Backbone as a ProteinNet text record, in pm:
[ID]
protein_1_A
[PRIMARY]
XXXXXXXXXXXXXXXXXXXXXXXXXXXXXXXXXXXXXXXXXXXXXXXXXXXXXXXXXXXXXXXXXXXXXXXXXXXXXXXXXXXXXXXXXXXXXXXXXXXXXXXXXXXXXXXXXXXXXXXXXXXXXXXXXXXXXXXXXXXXXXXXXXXXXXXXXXXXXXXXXXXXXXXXXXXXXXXXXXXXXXXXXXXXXXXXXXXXXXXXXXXXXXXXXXXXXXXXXXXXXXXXXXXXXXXXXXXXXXXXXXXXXXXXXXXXXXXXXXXXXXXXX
[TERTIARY]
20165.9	20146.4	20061.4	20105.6	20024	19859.5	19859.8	19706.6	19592.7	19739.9	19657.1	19611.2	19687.8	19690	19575	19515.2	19392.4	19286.7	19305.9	19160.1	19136.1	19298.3	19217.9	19131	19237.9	19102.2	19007.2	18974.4	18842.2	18729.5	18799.2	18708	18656.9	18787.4	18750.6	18610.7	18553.4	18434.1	18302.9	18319.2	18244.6	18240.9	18349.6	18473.5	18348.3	18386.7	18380.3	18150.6	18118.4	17976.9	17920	17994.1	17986.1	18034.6	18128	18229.3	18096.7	18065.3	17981.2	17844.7	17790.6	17644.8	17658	17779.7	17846.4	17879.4	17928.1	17956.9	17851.1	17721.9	17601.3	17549	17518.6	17485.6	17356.1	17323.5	17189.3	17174.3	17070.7	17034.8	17005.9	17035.3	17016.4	16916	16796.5	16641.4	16697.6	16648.6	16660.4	16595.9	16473.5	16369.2	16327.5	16288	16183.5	16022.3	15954.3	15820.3	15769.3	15668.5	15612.2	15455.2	15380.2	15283.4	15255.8	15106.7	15120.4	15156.2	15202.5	15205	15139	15075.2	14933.3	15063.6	15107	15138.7	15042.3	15132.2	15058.6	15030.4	15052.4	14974.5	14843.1	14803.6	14698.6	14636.9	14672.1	14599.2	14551	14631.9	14560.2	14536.7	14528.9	14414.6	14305.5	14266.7	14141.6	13990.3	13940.7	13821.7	13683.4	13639.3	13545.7	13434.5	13326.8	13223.1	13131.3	13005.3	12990.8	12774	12801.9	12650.6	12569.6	12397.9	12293.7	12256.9	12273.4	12229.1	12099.8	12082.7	11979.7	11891.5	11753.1	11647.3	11572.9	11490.1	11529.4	11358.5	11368.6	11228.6	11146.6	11026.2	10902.9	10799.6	10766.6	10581.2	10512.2	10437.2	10295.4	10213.3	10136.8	9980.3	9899.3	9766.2	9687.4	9633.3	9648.9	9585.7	9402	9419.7	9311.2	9192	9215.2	9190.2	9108.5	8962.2	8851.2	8877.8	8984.5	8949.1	8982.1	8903.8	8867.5	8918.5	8946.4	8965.5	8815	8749.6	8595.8	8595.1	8737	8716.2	8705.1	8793.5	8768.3	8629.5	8637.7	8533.8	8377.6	8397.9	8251.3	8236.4	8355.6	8325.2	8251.8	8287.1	8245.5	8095.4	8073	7927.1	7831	7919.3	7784.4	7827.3	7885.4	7858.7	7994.8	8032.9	8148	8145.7	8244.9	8259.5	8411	8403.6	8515.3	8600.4	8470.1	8513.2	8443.5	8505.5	8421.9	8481.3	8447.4	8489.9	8526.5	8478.3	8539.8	8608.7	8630.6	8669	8785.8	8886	8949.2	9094.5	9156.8	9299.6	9389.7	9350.2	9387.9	9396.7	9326.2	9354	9462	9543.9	9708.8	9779.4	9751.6	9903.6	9930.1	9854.6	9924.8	9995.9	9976.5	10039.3	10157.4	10148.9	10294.4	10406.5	10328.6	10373.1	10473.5	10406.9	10463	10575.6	10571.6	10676.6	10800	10785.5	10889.3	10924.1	10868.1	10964.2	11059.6	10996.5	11062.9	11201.1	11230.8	11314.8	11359.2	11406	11451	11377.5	11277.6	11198.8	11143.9	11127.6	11035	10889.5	10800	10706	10596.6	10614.1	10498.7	10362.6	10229.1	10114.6	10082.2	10064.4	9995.5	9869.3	9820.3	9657.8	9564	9508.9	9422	9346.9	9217	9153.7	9061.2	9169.5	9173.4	9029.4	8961.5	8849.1	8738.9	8802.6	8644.1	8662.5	8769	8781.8	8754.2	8697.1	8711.6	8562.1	8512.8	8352.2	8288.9	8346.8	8338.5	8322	8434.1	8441.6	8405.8	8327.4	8289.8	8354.7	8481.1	8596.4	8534.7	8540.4	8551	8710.9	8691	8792.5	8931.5	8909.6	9034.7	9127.8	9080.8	9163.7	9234.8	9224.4	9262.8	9426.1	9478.5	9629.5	9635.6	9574.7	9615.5	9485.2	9423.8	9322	9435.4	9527	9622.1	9768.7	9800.7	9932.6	9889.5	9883.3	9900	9910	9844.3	9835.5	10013.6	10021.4	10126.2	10262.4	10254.2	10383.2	10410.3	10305.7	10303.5	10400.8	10361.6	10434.3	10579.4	10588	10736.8	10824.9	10760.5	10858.2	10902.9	10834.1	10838.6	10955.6	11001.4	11124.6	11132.9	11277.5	11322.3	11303.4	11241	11222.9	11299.3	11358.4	11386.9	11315.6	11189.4	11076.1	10958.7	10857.2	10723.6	10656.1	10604.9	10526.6	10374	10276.8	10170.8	10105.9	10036.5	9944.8	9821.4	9833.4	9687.6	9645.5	9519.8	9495.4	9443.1	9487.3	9463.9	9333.3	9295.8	9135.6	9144.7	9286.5	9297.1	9240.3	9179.1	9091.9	9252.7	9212.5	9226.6	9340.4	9352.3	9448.3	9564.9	9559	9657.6	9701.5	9694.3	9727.2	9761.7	9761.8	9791.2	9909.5	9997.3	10072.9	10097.6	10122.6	10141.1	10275.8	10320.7	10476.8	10503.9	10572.4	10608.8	10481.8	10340.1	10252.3	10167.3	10221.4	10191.2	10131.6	10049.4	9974.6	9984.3	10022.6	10104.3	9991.2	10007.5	9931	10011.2	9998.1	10134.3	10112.3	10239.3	10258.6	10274.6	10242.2	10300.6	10355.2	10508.5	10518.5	10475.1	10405.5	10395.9	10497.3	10549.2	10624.9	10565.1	10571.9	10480.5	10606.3	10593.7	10707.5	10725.6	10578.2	10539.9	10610.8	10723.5	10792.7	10950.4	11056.2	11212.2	11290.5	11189.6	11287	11279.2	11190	11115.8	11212.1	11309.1	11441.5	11499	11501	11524.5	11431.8	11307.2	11177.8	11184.6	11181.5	11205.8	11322	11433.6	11549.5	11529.7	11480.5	11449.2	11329.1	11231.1	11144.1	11187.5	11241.4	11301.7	11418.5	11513.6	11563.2	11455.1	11354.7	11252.2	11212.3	11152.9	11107	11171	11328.4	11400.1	11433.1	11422.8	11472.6	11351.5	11243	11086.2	11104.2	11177.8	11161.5	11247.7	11371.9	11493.4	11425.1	11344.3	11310.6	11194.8	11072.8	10983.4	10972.2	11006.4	11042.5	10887.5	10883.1	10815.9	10644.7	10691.8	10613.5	10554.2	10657.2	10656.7	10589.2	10465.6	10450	10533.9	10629.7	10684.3	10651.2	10736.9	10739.6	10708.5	10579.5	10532.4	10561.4	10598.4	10596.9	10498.3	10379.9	10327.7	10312.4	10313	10332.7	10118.8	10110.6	9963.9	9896.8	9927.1	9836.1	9774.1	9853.6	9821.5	9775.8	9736.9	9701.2	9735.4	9756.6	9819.5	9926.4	10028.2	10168.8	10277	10198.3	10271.7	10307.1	10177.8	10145.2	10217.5	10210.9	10309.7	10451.9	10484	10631	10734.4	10708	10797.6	10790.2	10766.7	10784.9	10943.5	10908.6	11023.2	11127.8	11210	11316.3	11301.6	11251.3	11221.2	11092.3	11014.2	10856.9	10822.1	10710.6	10693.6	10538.2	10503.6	10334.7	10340.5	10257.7	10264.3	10118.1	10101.2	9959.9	9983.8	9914.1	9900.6	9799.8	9817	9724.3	9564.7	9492.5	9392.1	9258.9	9114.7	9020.9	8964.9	9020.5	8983.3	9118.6	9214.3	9300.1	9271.7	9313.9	9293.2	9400	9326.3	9433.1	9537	9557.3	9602	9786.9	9705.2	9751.2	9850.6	9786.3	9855.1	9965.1	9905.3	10006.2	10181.6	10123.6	10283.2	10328.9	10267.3	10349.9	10414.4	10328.3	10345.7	10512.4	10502.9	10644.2	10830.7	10677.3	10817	10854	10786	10846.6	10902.7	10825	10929.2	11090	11118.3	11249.8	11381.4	11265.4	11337.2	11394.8	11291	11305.6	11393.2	11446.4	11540.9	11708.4	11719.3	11822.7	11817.9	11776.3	11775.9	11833.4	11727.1	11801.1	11931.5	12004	12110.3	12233.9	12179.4	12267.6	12312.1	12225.5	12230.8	12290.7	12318	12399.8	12559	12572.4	12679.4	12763.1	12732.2	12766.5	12809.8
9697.5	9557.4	9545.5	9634.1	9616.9	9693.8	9785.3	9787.5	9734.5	9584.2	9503	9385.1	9345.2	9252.3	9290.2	9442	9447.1	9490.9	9486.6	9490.4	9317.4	9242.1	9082.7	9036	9077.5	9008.2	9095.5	9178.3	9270.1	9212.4	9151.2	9092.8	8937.1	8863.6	8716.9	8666.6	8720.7	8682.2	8687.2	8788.4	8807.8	8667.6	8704.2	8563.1	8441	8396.3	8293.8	8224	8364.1	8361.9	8307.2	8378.3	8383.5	8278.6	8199.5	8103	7963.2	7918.3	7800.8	7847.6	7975.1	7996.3	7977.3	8051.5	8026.8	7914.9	7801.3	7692.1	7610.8	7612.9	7550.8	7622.8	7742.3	7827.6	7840.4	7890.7	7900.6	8068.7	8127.1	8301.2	8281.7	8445.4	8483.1	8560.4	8533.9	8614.4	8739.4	8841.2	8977.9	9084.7	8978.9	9084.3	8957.1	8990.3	8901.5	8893.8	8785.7	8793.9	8800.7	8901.6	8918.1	8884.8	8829.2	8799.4	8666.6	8628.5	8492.2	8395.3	8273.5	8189.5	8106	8065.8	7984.3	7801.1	7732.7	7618.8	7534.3	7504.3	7379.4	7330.4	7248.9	7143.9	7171.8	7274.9	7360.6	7401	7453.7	7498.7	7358.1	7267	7180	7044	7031.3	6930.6	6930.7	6793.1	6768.6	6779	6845.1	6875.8	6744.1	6681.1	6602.1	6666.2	6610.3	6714.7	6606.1	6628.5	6593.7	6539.8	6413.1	6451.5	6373	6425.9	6369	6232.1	6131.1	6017.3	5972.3	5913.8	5835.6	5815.8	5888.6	5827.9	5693.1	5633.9	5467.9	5481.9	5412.7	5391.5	5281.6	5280.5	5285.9	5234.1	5106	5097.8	5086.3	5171.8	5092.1	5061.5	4959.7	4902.5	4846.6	4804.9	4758	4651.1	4530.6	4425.5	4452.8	4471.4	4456.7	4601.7	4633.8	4807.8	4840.4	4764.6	4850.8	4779.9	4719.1	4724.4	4817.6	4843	4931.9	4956.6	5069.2	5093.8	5134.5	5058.2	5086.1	5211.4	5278.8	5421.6	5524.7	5503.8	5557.5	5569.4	5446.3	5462.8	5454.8	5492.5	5515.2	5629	5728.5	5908.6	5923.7	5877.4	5923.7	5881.5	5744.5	5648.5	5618.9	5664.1	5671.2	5516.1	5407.4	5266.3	5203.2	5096.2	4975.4	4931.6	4927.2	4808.8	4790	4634.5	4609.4	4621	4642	4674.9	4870.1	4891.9	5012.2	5045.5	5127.7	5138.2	5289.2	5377	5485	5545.1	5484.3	5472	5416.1	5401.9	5234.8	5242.7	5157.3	5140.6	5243.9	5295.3	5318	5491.8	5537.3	5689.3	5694.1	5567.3	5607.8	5651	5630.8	5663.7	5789.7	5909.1	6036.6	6020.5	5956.9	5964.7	5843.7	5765.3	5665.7	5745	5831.4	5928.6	6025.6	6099.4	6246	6137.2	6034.6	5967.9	5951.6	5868.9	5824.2	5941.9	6000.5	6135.9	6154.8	6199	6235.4	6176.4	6046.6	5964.4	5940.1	6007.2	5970.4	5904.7	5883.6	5736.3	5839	5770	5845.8	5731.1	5747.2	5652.6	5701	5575.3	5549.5	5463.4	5524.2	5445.7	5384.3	5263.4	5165.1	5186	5266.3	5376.5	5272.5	5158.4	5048.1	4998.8	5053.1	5004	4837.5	4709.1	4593.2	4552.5	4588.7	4522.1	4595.6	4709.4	4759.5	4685	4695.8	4593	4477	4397.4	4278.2	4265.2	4351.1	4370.4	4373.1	4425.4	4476.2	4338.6	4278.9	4140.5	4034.6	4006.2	3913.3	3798.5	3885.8	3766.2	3750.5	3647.7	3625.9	3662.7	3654.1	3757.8	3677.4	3554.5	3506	3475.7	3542.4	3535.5	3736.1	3763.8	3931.3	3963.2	3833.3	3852.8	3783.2	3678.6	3725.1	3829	3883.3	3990.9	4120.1	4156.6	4270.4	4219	4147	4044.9	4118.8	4120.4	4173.7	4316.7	4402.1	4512	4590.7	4465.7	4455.9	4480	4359.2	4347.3	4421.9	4506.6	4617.8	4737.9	4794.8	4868.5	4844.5	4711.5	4630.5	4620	4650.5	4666.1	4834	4919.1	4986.8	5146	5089.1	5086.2	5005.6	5005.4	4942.3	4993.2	4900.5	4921.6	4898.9	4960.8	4915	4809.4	4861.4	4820.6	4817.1	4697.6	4672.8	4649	4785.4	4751.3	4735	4607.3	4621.9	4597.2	4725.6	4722.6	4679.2	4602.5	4540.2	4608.2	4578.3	4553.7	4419.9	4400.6	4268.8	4261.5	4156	4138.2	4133.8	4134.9	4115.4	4253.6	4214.3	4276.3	4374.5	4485.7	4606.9	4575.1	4461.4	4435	4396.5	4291.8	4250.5	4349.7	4449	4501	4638.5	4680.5	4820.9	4800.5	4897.2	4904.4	5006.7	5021.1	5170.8	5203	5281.3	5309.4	5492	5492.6	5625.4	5700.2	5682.7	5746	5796.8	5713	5678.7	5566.6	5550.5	5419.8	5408.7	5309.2	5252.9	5176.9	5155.8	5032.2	4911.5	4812.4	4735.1	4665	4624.8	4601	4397.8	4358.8	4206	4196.7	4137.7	4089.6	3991.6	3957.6	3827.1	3787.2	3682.7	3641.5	3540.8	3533.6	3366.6	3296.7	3180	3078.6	2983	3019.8	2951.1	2931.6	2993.1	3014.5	2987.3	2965.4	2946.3	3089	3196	3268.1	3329.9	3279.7	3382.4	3407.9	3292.4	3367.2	3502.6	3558.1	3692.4	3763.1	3756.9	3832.1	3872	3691.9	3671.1	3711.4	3760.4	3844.6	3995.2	4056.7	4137.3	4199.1	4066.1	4162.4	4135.9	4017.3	4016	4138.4	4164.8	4274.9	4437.9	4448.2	4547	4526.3	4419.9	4423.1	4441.1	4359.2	4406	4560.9	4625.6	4765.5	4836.8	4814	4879.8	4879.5	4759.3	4687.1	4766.4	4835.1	4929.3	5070.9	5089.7	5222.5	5233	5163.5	5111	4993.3	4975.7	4786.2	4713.3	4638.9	4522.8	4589	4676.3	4757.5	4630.8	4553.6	4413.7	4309.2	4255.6	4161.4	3995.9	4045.6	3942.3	3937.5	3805.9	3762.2	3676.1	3685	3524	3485.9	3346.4	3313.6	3170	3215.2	3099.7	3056.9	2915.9	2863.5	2826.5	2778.1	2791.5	2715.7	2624.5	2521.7	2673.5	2791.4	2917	2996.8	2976.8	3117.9	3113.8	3215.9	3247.4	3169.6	3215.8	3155.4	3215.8	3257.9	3387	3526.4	3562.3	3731.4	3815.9	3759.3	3833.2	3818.9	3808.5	3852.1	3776.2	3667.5	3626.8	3716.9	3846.3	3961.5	4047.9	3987.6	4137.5	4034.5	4069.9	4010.5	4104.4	4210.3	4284.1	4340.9	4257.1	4259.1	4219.1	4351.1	4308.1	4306.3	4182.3	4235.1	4298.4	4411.6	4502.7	4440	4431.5	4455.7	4550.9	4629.7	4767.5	4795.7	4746.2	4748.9	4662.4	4671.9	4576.2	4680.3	4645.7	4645.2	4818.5	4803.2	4876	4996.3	4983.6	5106.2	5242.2	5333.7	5492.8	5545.6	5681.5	5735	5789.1	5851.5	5854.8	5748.2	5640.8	5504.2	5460.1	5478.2	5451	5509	5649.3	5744.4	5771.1	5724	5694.5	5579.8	5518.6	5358.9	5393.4	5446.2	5488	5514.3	5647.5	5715.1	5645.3	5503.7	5397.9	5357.1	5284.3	5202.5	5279.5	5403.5	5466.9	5484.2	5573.3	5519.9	5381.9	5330.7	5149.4	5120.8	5169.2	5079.3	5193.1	5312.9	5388.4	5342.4	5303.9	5262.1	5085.8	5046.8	4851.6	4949	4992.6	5018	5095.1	5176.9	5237.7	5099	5053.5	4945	4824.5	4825.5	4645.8	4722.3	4890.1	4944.4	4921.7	4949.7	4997	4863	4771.2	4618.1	4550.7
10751.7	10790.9	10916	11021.3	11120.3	11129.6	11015.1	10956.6	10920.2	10828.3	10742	10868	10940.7	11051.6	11150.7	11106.5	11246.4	11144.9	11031	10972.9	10954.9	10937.7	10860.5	11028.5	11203	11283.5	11267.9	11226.4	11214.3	11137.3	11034.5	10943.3	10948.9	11022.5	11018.5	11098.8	11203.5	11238.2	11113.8	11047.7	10926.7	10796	10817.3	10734	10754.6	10882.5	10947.5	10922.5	10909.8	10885.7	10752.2	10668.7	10512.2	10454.5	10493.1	10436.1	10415.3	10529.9	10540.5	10455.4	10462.9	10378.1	10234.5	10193.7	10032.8	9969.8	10076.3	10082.6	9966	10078.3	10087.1	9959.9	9918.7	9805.5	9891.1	10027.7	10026.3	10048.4	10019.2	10002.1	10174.5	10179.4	10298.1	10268.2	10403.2	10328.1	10376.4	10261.2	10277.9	10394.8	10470	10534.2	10615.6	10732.2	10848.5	10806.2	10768.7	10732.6	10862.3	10909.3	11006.5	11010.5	10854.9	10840.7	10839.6	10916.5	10903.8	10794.6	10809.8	10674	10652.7	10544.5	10535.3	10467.1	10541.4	10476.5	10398.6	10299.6	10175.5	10244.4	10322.5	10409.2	10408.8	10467.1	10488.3	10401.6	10293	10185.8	10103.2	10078.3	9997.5	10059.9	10204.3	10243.3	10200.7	10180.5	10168.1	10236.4	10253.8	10333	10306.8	10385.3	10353.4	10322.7	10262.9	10239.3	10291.4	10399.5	10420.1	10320.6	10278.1	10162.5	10227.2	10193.7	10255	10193.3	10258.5	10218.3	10114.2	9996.6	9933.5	10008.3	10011.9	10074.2	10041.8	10153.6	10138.5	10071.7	9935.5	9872.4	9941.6	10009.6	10069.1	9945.9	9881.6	9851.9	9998.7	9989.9	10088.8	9993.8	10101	10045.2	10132.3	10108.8	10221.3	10136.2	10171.3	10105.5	10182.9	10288	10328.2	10363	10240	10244.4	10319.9	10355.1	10391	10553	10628.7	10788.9	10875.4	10960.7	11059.7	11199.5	11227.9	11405.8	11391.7	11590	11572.6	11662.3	11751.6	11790.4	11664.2	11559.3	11452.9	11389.7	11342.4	11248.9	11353.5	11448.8	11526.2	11505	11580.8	11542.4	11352.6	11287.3	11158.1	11145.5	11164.2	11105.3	11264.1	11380.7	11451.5	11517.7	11455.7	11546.1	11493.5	11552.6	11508.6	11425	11340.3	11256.5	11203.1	11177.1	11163.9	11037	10958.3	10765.1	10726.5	10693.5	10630.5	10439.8	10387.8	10243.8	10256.3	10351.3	10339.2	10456.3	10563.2	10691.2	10761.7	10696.9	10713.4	10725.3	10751	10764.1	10690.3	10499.6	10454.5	10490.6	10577.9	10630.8	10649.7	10736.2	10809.6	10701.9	10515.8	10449.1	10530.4	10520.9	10520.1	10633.7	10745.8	10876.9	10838.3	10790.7	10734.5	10677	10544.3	10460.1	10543.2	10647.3	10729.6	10815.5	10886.6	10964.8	10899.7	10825.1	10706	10628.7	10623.2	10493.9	10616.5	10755.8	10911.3	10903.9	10887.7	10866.8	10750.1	10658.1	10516.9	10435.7	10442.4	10322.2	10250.2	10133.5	10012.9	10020	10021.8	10017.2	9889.3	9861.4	9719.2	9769.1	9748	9804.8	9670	9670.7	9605.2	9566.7	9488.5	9456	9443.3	9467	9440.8	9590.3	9541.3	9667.9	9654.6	9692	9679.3	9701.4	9834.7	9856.2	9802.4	9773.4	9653.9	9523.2	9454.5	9334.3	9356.2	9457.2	9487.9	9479.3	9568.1	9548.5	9375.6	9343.7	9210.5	9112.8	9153.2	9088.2	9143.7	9265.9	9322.6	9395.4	9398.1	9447.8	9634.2	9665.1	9866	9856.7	9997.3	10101.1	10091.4	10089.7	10110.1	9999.3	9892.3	9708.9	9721.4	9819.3	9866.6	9824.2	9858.4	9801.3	9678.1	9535.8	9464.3	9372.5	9451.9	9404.2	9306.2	9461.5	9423.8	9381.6	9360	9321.1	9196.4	9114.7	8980.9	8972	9028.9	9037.2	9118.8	9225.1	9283.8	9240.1	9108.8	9077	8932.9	8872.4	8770.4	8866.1	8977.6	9049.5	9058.8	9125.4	9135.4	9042.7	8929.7	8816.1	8744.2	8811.1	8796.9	8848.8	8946	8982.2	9130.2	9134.1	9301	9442.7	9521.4	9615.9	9764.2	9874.8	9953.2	10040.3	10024.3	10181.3	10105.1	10112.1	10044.3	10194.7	10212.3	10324.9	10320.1	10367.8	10327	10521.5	10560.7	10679	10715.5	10787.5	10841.5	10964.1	11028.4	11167.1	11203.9	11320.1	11403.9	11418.9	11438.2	11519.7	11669.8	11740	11874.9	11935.3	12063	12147	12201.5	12271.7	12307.5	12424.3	12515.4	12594.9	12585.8	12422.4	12359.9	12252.3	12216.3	12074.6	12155.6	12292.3	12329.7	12432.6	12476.6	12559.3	12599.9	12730.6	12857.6	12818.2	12817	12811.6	12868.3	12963.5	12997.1	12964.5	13086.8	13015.7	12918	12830.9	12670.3	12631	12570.7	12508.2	12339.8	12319.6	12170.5	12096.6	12035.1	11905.7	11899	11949.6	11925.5	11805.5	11741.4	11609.3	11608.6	11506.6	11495.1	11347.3	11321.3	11159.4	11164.3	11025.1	10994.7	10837.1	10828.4	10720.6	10650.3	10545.7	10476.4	10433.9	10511.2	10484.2	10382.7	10283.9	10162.3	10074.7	10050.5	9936.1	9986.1	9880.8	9871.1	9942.5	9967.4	9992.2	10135.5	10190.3	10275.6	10434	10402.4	10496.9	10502.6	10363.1	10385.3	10441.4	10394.5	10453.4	10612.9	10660.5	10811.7	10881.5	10778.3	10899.6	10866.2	10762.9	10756	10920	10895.6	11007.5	11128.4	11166.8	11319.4	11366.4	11242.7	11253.8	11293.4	11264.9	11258.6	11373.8	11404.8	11560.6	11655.5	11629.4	11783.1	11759.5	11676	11684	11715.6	11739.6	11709.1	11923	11968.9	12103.7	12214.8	12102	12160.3	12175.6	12058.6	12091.6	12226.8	12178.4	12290.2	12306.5	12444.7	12475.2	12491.4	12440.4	12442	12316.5	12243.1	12182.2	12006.3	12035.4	11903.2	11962.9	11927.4	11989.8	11910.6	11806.6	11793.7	11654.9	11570.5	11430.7	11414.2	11351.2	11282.4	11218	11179.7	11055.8	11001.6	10886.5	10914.5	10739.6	10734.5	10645.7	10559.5	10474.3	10413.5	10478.4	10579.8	10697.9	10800.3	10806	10870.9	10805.5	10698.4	10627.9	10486.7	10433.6	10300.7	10284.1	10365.6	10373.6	10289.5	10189.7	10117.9	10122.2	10106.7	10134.4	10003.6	9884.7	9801.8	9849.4	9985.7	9968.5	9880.2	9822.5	9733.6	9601.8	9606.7	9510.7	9564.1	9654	9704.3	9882.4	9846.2	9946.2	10116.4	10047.2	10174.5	10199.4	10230.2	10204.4	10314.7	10383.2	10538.8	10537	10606.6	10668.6	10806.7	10818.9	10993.3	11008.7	11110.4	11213.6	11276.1	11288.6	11310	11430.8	11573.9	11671.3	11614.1	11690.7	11655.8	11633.7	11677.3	11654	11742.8	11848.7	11899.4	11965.3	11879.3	11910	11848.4	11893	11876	11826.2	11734.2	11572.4	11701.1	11829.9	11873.1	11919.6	11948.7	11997.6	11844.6	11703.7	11627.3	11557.1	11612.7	11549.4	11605.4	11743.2	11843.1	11716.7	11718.8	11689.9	11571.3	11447.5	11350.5	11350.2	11416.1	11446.5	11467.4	11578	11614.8	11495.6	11385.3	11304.6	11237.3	11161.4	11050.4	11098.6	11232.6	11274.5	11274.3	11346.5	11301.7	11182.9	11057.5	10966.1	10901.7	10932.2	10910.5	10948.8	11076.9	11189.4	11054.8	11078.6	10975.5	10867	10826.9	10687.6	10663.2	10744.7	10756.2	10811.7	10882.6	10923	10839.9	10763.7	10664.5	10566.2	10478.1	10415.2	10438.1	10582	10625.4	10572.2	10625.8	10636.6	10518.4
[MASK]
+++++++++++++++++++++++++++++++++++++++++++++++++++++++++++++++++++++++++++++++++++++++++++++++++++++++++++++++++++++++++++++++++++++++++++++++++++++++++++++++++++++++++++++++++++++++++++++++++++++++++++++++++++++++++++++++++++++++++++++++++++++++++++++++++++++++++

């Protein structure tokens, strides 16, 4: 008896261990894992992936194909002028082209050189927009566009169309909108949006948004083709491939930053 009496306290601490685990039915782990443990949590979160955005489709065009920078087109022909046929506004695509790819755009050039066809057919100067309006809107249907950009240059003299900036000299830019039509509110927030962002990158680099109705001009400009249809002036008469090529740079950005922003929204 007094054997059994010092093995049962011998055993009851044991007792006392086992009773509550058996209880519960839970296993006692056999071994200490000493290797790390990778938790589910961990293993099957979701990881974002992060994907490159839709590049923003770009027409260019030049309604006014054959006008001239006269620093330009002097180095080639020797003298000024304000029109040339092989000299002319339409050199900048490749430099539009290299900016904008820079910035996500895919750009499509509008292959029609307006004022040689115009010659061709005897049209005067001021039938120039609906010269390419047809030619225009064969493209436009051809797929969708973000941005119908068509580039001019100004006739403004060299004081008004340039700007100093951090040692740098710009081309300064002007939109114009044609208020001719039912829609051209979009047009016009489209480019005021463009300019103040053209103004953030280089300030005062916009000389601002026109908008002029057919007592001013065209009043159209095609843009009642397209909701986001911009006219640029592109420095004036006497700016340098230099001078334009900064500017160049500015807008393709801008119209990257607009166009990322009016997505988001």
């Amino acid at each position: 008896k007094v054997m059994s009496f010092y093995l049962f306290l011998f055993l009851l601490p044991i007792l006392l261990i086992k009773i509550p685990i058996l209880a519960f039915g839970v296993d006692v782990p056999k071994q200490v894992e000493t290797q790390p443990v990778a938790y589910a949590a961990n293993v099957t979160k979701e990881i974002p992936v992060v994907e490159e955005s839709s590049p923003i489709n770009v027409l260019l065009l030049f309604t006014h194909s054959h006008e001239a920078y006269h620093p330009i087109v002097k180095q080639v022909i020797g003298v000024n002028a304000n029109y040339d046929p092989s000299t002319n506004i339409t050199d900048t695509s490749d430099l539009i082209t290299h900016h904008f790819q820079l910035n996500n755009a895919q750009v499509d050039l509008l292959q029609y050189d307006n004022m040689k066809e115009m010659k061709v057919t005897n049209r005067p100067f001021y039938q120039a927009y609906a010269a390419i309006r047809p030619v225009l809107q064969k493209q436009l249907n051809t797929k969708p566009y973000d941005l119908v950009l068509d580039i001019h240059r100004d006739s403004a003299k060299h004081k008004i169309t340039t700007l100093e900036s951090n040692n740098e000299s710009f081309a300064r830019i002007a939109f114009v909108v044609g208020a001719g039509h039912s829609n051209y509110k979009l047009n016009e927030a489209y480019a005021k949006a463009l300019s103040a962002e053209v103004n953030k990158i280089v300030p005062n680099i916009s000389r601002g948004v026109m908008t002029k109705t057919k007592d001013d001009g065209n009043g159209i400009y095609n843009q009642d083709l397209s909701s986001k249809s911009i006219l640029i002036e592109l420095g004036g008469i006497q700016n340098t491939q230099e001078e334009i090529n900064r500017t160049l740079a500015v807008i393709a950005k801008a119209v990257s930053v607009v166009f990322e922003n009016n997505t988001a929204t």
